PDB file of C-alpha atoms in Angstrom:
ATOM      1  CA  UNK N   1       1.871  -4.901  12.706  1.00 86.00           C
ATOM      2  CA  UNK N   2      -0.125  -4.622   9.098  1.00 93.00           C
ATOM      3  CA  UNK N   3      -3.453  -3.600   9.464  1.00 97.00           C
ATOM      4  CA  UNK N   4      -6.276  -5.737   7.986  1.00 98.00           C
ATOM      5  CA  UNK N   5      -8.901  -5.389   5.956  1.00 98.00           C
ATOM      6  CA  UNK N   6     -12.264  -6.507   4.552  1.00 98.00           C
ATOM      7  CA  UNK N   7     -12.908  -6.372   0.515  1.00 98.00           C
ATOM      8  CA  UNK N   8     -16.034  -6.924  -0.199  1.00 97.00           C
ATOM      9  CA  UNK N   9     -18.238  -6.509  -3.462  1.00 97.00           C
ATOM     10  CA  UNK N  10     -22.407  -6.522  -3.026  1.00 97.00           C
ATOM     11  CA  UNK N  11     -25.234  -6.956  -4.837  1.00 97.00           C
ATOM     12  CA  UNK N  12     -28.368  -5.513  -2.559  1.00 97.00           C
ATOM     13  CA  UNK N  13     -32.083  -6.953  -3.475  1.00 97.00           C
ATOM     14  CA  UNK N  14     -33.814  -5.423  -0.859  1.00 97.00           C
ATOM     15  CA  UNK N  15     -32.186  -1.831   0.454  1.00 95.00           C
ATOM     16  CA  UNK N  16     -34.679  -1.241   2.987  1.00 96.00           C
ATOM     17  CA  UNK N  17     -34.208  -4.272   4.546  1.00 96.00           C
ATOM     18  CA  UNK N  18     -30.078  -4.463   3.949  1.00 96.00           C
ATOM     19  CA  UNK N  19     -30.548  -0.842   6.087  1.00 96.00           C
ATOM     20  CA  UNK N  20     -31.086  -3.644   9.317  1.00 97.00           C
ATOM     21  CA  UNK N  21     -27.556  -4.917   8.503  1.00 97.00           C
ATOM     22  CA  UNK N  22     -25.668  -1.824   8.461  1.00 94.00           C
ATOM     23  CA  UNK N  23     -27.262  -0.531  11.587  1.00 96.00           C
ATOM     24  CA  UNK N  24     -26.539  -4.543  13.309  1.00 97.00           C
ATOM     25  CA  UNK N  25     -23.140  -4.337  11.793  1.00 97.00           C
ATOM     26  CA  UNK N  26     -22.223  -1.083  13.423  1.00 96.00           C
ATOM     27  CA  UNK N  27     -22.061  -3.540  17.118  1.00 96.00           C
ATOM     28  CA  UNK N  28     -19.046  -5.656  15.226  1.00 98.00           C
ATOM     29  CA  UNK N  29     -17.192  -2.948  13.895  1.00 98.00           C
ATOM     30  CA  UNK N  30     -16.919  -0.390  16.668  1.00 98.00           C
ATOM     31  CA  UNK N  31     -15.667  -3.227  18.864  1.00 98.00           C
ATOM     32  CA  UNK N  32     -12.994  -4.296  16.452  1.00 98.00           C
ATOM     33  CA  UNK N  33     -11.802  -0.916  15.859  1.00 98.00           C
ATOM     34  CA  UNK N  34     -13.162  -0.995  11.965  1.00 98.00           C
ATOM     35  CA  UNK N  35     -13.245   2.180   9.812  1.00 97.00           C
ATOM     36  CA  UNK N  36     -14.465   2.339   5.996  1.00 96.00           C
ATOM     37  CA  UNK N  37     -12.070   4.494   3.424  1.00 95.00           C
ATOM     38  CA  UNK N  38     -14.549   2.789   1.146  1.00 96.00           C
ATOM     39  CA  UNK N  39     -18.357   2.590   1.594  1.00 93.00           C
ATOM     40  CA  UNK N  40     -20.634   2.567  -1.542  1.00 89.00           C
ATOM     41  CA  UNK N  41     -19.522   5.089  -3.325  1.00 90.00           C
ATOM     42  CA  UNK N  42     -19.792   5.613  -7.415  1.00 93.00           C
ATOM     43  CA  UNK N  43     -17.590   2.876  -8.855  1.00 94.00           C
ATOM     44  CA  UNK N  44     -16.112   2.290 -12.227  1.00 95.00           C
ATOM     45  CA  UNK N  45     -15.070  -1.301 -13.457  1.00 95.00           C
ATOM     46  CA  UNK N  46     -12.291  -0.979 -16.051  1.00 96.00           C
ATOM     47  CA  UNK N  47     -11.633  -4.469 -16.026  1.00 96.00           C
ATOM     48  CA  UNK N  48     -13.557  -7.529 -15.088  1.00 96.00           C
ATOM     49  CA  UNK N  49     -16.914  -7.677 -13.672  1.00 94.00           C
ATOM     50  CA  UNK N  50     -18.220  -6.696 -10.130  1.00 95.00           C
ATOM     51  CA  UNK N  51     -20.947  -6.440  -7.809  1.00 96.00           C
ATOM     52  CA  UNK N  52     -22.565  -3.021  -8.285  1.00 95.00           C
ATOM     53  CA  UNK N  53     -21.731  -1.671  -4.039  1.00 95.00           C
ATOM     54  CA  UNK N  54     -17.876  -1.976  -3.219  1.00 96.00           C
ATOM     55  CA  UNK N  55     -16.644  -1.550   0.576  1.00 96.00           C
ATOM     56  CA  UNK N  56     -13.474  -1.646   2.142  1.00 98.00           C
ATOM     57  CA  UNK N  57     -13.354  -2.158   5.563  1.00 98.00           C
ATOM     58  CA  UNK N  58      -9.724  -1.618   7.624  1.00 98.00           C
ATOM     59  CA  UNK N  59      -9.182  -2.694  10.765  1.00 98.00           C
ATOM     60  CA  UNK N  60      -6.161  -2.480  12.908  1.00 98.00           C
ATOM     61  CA  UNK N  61      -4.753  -5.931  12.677  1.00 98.00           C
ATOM     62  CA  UNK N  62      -5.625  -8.778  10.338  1.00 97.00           C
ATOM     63  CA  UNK N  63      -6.428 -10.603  13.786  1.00 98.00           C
ATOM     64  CA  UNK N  64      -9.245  -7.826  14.137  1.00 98.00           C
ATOM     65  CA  UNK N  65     -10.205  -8.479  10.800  1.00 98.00           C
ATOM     66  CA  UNK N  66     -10.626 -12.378  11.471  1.00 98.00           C
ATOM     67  CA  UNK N  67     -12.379 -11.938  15.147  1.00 98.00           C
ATOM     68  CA  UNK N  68     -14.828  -9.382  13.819  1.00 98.00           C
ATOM     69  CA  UNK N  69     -15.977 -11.657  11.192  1.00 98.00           C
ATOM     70  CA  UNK N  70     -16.092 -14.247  13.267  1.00 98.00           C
ATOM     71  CA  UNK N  71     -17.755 -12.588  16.429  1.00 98.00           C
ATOM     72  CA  UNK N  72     -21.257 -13.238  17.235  1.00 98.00           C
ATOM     73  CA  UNK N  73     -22.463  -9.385  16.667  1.00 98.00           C
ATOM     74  CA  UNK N  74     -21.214  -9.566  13.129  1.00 98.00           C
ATOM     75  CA  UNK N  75     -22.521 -12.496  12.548  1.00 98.00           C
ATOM     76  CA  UNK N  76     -26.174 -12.103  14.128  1.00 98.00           C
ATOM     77  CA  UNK N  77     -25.830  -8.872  11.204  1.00 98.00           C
ATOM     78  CA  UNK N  78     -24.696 -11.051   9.009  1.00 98.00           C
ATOM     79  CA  UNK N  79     -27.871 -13.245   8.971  1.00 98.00           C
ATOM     80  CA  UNK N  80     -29.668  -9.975   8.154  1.00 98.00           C
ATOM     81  CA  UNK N  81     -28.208  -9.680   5.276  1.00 97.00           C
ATOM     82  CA  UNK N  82     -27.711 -12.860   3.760  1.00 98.00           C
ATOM     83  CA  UNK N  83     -31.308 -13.243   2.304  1.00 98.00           C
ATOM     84  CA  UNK N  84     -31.578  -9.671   1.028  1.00 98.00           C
ATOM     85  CA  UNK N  85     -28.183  -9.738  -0.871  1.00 97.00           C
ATOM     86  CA  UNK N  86     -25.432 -11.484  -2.608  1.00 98.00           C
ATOM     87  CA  UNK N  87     -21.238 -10.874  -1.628  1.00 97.00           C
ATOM     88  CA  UNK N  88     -17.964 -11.541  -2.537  1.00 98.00           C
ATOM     89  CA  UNK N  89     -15.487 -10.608   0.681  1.00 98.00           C
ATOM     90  CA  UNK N  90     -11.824 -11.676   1.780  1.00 98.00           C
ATOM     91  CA  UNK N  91     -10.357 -10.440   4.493  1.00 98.00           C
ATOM     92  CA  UNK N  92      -6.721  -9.387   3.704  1.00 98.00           C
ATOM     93  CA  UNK N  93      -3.293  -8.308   5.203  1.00 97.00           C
ATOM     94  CA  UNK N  94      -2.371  -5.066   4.729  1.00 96.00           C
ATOM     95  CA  UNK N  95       0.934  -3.883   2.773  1.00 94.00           C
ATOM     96  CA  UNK N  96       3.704  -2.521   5.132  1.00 86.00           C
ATOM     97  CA  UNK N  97       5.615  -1.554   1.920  1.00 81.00           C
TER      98      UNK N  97
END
């Protein structure tokens, strides 16, 4: 089964207050099994424009993807952080290749 991940691309206006999130979050994504190869570390665009924070967020199905999103611990988090940033995020199947 492919594993599936979150992409998502941030732009944070308030960090103290986007620190609420990422301790609410935490709930979501222990429950769903999430893990982050990618967490706001130093980024360089070489094409295109992006938010200035990257994540990547894999999970261990895309179904675990969806029902995190969609749970109500990620999205009581969520609310904290939708009026101290701006995001871009899909949720995507992983490659079996």
């Amino acid at each position: 089964m492919p594993k599936g991940y979150w992409i998502g691309h941030v732009t944070v206006s308030d960090p103290a207050a986007y620190e609420a999130y990422r301790a609410a979050n935490a709930v979501a994504f222990a429950k769903y099994g999430a893990h982050f190869p990618v967490r706001g570390g130093a980024q360089e665009v070489v094409e295109g424009a992006l938010r200035p924070r990257a994540a990547v967020i894999e999970f261990p199905s895309i179904e675990a993807a969806r029902a995190c999103y969609a749970s109500p611990e990620y999205q009581a988090a969520r609310a904290l952080r939708l009026p101290v940033s701006l995001a871009d995020l899909c949720i995507v199947e992983g490659w079996q290749g």
